[in-house]
mmCIF file of C-alpha atoms in Angstrom:
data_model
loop_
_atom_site.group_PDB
_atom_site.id
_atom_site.type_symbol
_atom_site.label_atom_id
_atom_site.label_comp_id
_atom_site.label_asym_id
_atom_site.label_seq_id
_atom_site.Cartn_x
_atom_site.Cartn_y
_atom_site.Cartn_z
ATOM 1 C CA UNK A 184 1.373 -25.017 -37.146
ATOM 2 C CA UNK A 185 2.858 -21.320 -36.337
ATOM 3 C CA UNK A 186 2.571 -20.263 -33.113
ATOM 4 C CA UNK A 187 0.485 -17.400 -34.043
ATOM 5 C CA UNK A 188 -2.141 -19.807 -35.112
ATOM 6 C CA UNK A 189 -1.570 -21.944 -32.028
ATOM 7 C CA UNK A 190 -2.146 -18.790 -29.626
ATOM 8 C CA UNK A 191 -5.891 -18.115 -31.822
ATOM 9 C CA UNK A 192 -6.839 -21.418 -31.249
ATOM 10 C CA UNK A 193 -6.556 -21.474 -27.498
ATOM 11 C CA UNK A 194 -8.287 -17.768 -27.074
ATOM 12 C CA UNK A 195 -11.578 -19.354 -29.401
ATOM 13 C CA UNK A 196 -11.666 -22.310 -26.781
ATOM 14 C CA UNK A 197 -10.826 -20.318 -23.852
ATOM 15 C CA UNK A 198 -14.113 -17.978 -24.856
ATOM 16 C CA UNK A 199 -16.242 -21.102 -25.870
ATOM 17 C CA UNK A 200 -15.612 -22.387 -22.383
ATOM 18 C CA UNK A 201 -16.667 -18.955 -20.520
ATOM 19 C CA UNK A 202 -19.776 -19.885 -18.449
ATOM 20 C CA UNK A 203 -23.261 -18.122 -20.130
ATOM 21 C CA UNK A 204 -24.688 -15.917 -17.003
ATOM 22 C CA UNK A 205 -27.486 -17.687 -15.917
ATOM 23 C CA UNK A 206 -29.794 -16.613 -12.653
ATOM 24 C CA UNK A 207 -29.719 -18.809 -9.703
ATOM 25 C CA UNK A 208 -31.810 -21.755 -10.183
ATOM 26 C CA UNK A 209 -33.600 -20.927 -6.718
ATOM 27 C CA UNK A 210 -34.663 -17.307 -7.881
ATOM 28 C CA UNK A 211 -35.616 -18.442 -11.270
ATOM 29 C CA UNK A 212 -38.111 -20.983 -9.685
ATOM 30 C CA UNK A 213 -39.097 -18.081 -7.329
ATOM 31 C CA UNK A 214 -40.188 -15.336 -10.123
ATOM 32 C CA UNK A 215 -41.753 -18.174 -12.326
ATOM 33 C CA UNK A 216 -43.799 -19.580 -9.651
ATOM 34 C CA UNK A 217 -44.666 -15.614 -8.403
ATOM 35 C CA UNK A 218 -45.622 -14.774 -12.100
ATOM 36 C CA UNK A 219 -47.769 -17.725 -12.228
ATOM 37 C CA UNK A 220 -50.096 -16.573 -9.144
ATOM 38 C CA UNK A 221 -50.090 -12.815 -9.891
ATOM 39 C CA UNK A 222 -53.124 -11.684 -12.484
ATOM 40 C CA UNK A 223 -51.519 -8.537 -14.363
ATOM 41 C CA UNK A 224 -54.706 -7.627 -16.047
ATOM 42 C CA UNK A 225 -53.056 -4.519 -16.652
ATOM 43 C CA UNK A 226 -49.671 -5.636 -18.109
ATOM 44 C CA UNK A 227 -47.821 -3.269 -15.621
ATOM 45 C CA UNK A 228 -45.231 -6.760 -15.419
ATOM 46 C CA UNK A 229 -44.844 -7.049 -19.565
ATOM 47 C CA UNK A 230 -41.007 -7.605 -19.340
ATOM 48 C CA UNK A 231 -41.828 -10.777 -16.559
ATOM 49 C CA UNK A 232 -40.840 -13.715 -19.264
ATOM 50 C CA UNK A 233 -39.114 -17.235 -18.922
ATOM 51 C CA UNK A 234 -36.668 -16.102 -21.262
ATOM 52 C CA UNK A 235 -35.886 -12.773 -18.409
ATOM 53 C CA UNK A 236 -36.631 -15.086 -15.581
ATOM 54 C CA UNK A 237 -33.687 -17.292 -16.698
ATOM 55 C CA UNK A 238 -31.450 -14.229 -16.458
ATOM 56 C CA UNK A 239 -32.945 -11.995 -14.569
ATOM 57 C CA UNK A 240 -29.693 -10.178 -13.097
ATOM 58 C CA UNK A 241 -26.843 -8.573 -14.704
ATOM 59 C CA UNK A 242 -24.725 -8.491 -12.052
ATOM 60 C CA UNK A 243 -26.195 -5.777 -10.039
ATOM 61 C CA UNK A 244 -28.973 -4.843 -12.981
ATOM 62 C CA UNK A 245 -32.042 -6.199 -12.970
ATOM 63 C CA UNK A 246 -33.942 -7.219 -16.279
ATOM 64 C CA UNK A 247 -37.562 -7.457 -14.406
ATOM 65 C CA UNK A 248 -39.194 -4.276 -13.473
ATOM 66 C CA UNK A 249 -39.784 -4.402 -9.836
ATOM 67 C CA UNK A 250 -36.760 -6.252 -9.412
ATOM 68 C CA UNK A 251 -33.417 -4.851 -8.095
ATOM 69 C CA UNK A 252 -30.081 -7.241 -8.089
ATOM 70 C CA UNK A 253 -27.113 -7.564 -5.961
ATOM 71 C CA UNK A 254 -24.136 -9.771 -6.650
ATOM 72 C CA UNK A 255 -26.288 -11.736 -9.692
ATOM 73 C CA UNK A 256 -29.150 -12.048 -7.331
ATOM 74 C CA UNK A 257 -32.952 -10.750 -6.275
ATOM 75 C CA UNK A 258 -32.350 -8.920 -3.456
ATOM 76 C CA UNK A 259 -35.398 -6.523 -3.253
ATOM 77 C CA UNK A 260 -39.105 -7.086 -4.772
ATOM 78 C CA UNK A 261 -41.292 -4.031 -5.400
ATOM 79 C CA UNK A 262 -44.712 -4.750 -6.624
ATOM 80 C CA UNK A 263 -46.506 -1.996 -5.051
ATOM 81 C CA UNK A 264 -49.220 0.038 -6.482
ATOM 82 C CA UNK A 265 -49.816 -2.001 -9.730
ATOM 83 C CA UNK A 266 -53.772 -3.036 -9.256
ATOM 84 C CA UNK A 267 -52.166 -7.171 -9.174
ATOM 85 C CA UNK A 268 -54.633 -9.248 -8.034
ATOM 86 C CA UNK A 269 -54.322 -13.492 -7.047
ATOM 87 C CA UNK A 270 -52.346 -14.873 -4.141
ATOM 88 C CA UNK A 271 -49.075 -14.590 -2.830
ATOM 89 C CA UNK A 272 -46.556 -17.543 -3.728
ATOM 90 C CA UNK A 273 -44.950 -20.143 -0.858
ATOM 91 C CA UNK A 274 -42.313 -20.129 -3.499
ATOM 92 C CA UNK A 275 -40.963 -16.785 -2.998
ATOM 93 C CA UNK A 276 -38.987 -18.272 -0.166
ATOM 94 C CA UNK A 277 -37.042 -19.692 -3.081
ATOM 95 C CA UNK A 278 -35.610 -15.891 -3.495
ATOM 96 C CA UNK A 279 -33.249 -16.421 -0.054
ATOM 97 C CA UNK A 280 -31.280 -13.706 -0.624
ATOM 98 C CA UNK A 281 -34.238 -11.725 -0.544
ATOM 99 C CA UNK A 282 -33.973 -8.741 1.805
ATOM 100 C CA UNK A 283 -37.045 -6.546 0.769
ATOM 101 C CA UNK A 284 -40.280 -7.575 -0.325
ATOM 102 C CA UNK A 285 -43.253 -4.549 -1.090
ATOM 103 C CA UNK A 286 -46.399 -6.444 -2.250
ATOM 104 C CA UNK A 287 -48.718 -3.428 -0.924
ATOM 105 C CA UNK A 288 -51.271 -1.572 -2.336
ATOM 106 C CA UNK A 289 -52.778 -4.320 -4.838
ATOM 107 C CA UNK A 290 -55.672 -6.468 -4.264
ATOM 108 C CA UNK A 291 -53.977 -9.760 -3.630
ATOM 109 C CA UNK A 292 -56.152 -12.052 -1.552
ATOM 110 C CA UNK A 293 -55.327 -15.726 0.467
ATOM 111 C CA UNK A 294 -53.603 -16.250 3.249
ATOM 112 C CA UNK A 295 -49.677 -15.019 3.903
ATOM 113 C CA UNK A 296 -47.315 -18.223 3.069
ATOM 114 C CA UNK A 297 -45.525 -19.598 6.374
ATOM 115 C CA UNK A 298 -42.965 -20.514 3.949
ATOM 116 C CA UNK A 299 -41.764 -16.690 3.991
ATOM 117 C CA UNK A 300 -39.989 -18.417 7.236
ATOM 118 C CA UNK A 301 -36.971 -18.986 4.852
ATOM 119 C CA UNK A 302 -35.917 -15.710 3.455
ATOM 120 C CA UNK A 303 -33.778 -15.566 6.606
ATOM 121 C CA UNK A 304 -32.705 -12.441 5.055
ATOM 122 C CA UNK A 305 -35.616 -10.034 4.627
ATOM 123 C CA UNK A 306 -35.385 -6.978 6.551
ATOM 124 C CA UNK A 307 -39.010 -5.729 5.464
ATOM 125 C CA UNK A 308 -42.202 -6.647 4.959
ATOM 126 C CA UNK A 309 -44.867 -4.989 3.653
ATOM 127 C CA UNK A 310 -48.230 -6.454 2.031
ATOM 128 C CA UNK A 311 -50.205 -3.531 3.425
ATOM 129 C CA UNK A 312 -53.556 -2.569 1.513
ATOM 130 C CA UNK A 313 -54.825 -5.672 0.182
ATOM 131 C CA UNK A 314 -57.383 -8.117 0.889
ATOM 132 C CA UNK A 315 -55.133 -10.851 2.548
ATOM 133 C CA UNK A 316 -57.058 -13.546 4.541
ATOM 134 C CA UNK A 317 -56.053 -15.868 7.693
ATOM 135 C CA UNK A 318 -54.201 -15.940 10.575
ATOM 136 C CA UNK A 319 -50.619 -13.923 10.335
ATOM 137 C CA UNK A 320 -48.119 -16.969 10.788
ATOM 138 C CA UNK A 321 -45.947 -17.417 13.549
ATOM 139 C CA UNK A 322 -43.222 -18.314 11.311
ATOM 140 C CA UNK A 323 -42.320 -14.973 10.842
ATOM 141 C CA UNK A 324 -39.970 -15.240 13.900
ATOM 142 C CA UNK A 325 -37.426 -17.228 11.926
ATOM 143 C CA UNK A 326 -36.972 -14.020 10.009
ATOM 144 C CA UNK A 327 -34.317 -12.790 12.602
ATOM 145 C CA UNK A 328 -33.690 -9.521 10.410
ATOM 146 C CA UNK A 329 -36.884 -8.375 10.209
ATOM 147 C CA UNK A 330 -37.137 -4.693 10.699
ATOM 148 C CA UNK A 331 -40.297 -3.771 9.127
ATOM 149 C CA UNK A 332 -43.873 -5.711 9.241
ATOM 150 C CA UNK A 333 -46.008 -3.652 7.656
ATOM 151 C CA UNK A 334 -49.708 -5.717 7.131
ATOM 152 C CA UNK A 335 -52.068 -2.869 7.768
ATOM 153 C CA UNK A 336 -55.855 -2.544 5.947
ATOM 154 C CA UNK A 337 -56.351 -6.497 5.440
ATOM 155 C CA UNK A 338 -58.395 -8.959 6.498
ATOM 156 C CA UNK A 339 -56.737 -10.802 8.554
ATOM 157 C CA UNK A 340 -58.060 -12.818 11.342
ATOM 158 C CA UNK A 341 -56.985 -14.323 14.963
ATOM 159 C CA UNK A 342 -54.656 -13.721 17.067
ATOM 160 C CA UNK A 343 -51.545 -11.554 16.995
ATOM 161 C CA UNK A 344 -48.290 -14.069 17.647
ATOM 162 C CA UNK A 345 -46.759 -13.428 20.251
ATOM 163 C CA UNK A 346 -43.317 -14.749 19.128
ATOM 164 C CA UNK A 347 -43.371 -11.881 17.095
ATOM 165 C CA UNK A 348 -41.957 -9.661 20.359
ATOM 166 C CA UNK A 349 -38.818 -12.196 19.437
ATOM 167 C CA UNK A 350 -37.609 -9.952 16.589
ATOM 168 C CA UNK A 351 -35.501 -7.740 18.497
ATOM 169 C CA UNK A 352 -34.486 -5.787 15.646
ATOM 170 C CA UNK A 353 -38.311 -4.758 14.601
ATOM 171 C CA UNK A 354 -38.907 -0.998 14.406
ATOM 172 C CA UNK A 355 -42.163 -0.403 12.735
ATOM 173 C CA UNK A 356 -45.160 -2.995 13.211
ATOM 174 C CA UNK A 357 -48.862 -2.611 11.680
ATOM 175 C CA UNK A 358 -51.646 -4.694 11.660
ATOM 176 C CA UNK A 359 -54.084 -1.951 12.196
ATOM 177 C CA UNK A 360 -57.663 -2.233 10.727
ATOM 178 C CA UNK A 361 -57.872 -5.786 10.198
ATOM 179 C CA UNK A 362 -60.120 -8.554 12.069
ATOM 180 C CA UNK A 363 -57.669 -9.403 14.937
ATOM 181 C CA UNK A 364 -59.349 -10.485 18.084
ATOM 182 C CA UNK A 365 -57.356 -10.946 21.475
ATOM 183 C CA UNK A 366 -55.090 -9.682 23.812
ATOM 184 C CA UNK A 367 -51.763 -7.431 22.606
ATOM 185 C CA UNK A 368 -48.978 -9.503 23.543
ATOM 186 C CA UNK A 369 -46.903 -8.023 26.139
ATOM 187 C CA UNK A 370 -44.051 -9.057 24.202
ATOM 188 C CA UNK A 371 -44.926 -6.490 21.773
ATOM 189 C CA UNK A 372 -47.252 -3.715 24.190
ATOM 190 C CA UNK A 373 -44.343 -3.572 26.824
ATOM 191 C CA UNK A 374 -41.227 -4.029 25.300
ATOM 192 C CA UNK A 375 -38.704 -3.332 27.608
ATOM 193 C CA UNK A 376 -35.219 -1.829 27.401
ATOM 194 C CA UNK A 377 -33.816 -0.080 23.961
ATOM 195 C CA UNK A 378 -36.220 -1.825 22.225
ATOM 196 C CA UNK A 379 -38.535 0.386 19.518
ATOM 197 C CA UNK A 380 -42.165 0.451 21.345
ATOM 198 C CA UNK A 381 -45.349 0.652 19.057
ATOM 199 C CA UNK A 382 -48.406 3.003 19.842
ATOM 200 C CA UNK A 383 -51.823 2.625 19.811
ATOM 201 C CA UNK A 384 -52.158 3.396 16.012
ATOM 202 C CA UNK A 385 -49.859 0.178 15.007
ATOM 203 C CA UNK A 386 -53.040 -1.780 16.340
ATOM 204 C CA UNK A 387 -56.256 0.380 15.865
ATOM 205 C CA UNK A 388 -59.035 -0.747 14.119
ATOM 206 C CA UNK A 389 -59.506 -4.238 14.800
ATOM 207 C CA UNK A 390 -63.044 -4.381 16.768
ATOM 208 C CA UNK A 391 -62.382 -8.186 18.780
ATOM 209 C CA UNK A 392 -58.434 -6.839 19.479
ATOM 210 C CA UNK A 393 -58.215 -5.567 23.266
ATOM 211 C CA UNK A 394 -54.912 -4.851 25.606
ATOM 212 C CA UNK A 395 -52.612 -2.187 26.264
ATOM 213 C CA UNK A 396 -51.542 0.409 24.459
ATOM 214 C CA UNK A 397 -55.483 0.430 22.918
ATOM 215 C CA UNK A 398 -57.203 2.120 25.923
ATOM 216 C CA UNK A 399 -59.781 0.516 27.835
ATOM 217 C CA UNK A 400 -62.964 -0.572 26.692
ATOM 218 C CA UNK A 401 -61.720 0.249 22.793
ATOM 219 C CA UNK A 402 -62.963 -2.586 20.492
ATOM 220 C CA UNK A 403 -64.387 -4.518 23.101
ATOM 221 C CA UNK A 404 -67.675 -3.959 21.563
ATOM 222 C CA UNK A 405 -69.791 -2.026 23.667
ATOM 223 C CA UNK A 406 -68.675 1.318 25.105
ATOM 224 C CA UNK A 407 -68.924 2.427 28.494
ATOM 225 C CA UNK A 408 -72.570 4.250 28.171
ATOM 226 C CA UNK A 409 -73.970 1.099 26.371
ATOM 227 C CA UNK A 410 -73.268 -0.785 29.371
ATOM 228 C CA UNK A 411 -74.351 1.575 31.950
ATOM 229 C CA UNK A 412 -77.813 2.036 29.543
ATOM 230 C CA UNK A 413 -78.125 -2.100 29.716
ATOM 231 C CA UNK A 414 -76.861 -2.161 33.630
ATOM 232 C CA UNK A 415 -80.065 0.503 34.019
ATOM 233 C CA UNK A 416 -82.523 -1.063 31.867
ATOM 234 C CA UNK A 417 -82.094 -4.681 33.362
ATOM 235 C CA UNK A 418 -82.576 -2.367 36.688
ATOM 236 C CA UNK A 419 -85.853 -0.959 35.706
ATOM 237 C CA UNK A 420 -86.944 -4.166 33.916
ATOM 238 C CA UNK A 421 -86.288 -6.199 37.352
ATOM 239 C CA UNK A 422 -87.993 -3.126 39.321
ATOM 240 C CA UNK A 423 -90.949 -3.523 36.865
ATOM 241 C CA UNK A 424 -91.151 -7.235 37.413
ATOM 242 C CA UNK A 425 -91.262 -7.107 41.075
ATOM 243 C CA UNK A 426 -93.780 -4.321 41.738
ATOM 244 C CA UNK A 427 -96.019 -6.674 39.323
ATOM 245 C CA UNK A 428 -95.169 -9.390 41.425
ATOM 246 C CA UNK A 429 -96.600 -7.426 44.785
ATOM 247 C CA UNK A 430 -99.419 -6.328 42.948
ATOM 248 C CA UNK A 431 -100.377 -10.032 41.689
ATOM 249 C CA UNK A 432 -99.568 -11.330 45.756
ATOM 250 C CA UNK A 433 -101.638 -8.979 47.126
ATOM 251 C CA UNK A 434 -104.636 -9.341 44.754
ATOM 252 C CA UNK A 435 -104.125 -12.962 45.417
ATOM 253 C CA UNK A 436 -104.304 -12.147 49.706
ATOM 254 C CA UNK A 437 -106.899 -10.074 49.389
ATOM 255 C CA UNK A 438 -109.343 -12.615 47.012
ATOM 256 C CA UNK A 439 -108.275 -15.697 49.679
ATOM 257 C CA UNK A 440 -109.570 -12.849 52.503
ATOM 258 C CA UNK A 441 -112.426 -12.045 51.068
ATOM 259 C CA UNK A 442 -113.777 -15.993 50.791
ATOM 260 C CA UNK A 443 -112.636 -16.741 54.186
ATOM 261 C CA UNK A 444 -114.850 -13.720 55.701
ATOM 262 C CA UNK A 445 -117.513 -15.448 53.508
ATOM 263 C CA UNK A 446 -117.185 -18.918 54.957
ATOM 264 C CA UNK A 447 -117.158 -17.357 58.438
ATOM 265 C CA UNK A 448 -120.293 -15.398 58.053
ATOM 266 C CA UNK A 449 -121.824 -18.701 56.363
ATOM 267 C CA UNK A 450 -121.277 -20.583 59.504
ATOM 268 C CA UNK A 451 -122.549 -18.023 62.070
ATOM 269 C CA UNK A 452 -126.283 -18.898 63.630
ATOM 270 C CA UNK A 453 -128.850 -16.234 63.168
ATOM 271 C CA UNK A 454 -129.734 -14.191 66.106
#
């Protein structure tokens, strides 16, 4: 065998043996199960497959629209504006490199996953501008990075956490018009220091939610006059009540009089 032929043979095996790019297993598990809770009714998603879910980066090019790749992986999700409705997956913490995710503007519904506590990663979150559901989960904390939280015009319901004044790096925070109820944590109304401080406006709109920076008496559920009108009405009512009251006594005293005079002048002898 010439060593020309030798030399072909090795390059064929050395190119069977290259590695097919695949995705990582995590990601591919991610996008499948995301896929599988997302209703595109209006095929906006057409080129989210199994066969593009298996590869869905090319190096730093993403085969998904939405998607954008770094270094083979998902590193940024961008669903917004795209009428999706259904729930958001626990299995997008399966995309850990995952440093942006932009769910907004769609009418996604449920509750937001605690198991978002693994993409140690993300830097932002927004799922603004849907009809999300329960309490907003503590768990965030574990998502040191986080710079942006971003859950305004929900439905969400409870109390803010107050662990969320942890995330030392956060610079803008919504949760305005939603169904909070509570006291602002301090941790988040007075942050202290260099620390980015949030107006009034990240937390407007959420009657049962009370505390600095909302002023006083805002959401609390009745305003200043309505308890002034209620303060002078019980006033009147109990003024009302008591004049009766005198009126009834005195009817009373002067009925008892009147039959004792009449005993009296029943007794007396006749002159």
């Amino acid at each position: 065998m010439s060593v020309a032929i030798l030399l072909l043979l090795l390059s064929v095996l050395r190119i069977a043996t290259i590695p097919i790019a695949s995705s990582d297993p995590s990601d591919e598990a991610c996008l499948t199960h995301l896929s599988n809770s997302l209703q595109d009714s209006n095929n906006k998603l057409d080129d989210w497959t199994k066969t593009n879910f298996a590869t869905p980066c090319n190096d730093s090019t993403a085969n998904l629209k939405g998607a954008t790749c770094n270094n083979g992986r998902i590193y940024r999700l961008s669903l917004n504006n795209l009428s999706l409705k259904g729930t958001i997956s626990p299995f997008l913490s399966n995309c850990t490199n995952l440093q942006s995710l932009d769910l907004s503007s769609n009418f996604l519904t449920g509750p937001i996953p605690p198991d978002l506590q693994s993409l140690l990663n993300l830097a932002v979150l927004n799922l603004s501008s849907n009809q999300l559901q329960g309490q907003i989960p503590p768990q965030l904390t574990f998502c040191a990075y986080l710079n942006i939280i971003d859950l305004h015009n929900n439905r969400l319901t409870g109390p803010i956490p107050q662990q969320l004044g942890l995330l030392i790096r956060l610079s803008v925070f919504d949760v305005s018009n939603n169904r909070l109820s509570g006291p602002i944590p301090a941790s988040l109304a007075n942050r202290t220091g260099n620390l980015p401080r949030f107006n009034s406006t990240s937390f407007a709109g959420n009657n049962d939610l009370y505390g600095y920076p909302l002023p006083p008496f805002k959401n609390k559920g009745l305003s200043v006059l309505a308890i002034v009108g209620i303060g002078l009405g019980s006033g009147l009512a109990s003024l009302v009540l008591s004049f009766t009251g005198v009126c009834i006594w005195l009817k009373v005293t002067e009925r008892k009089m009147a039959l004792e005079e009449g005993k009296v002048s029943n007794h007396m002898p006749d002159y």
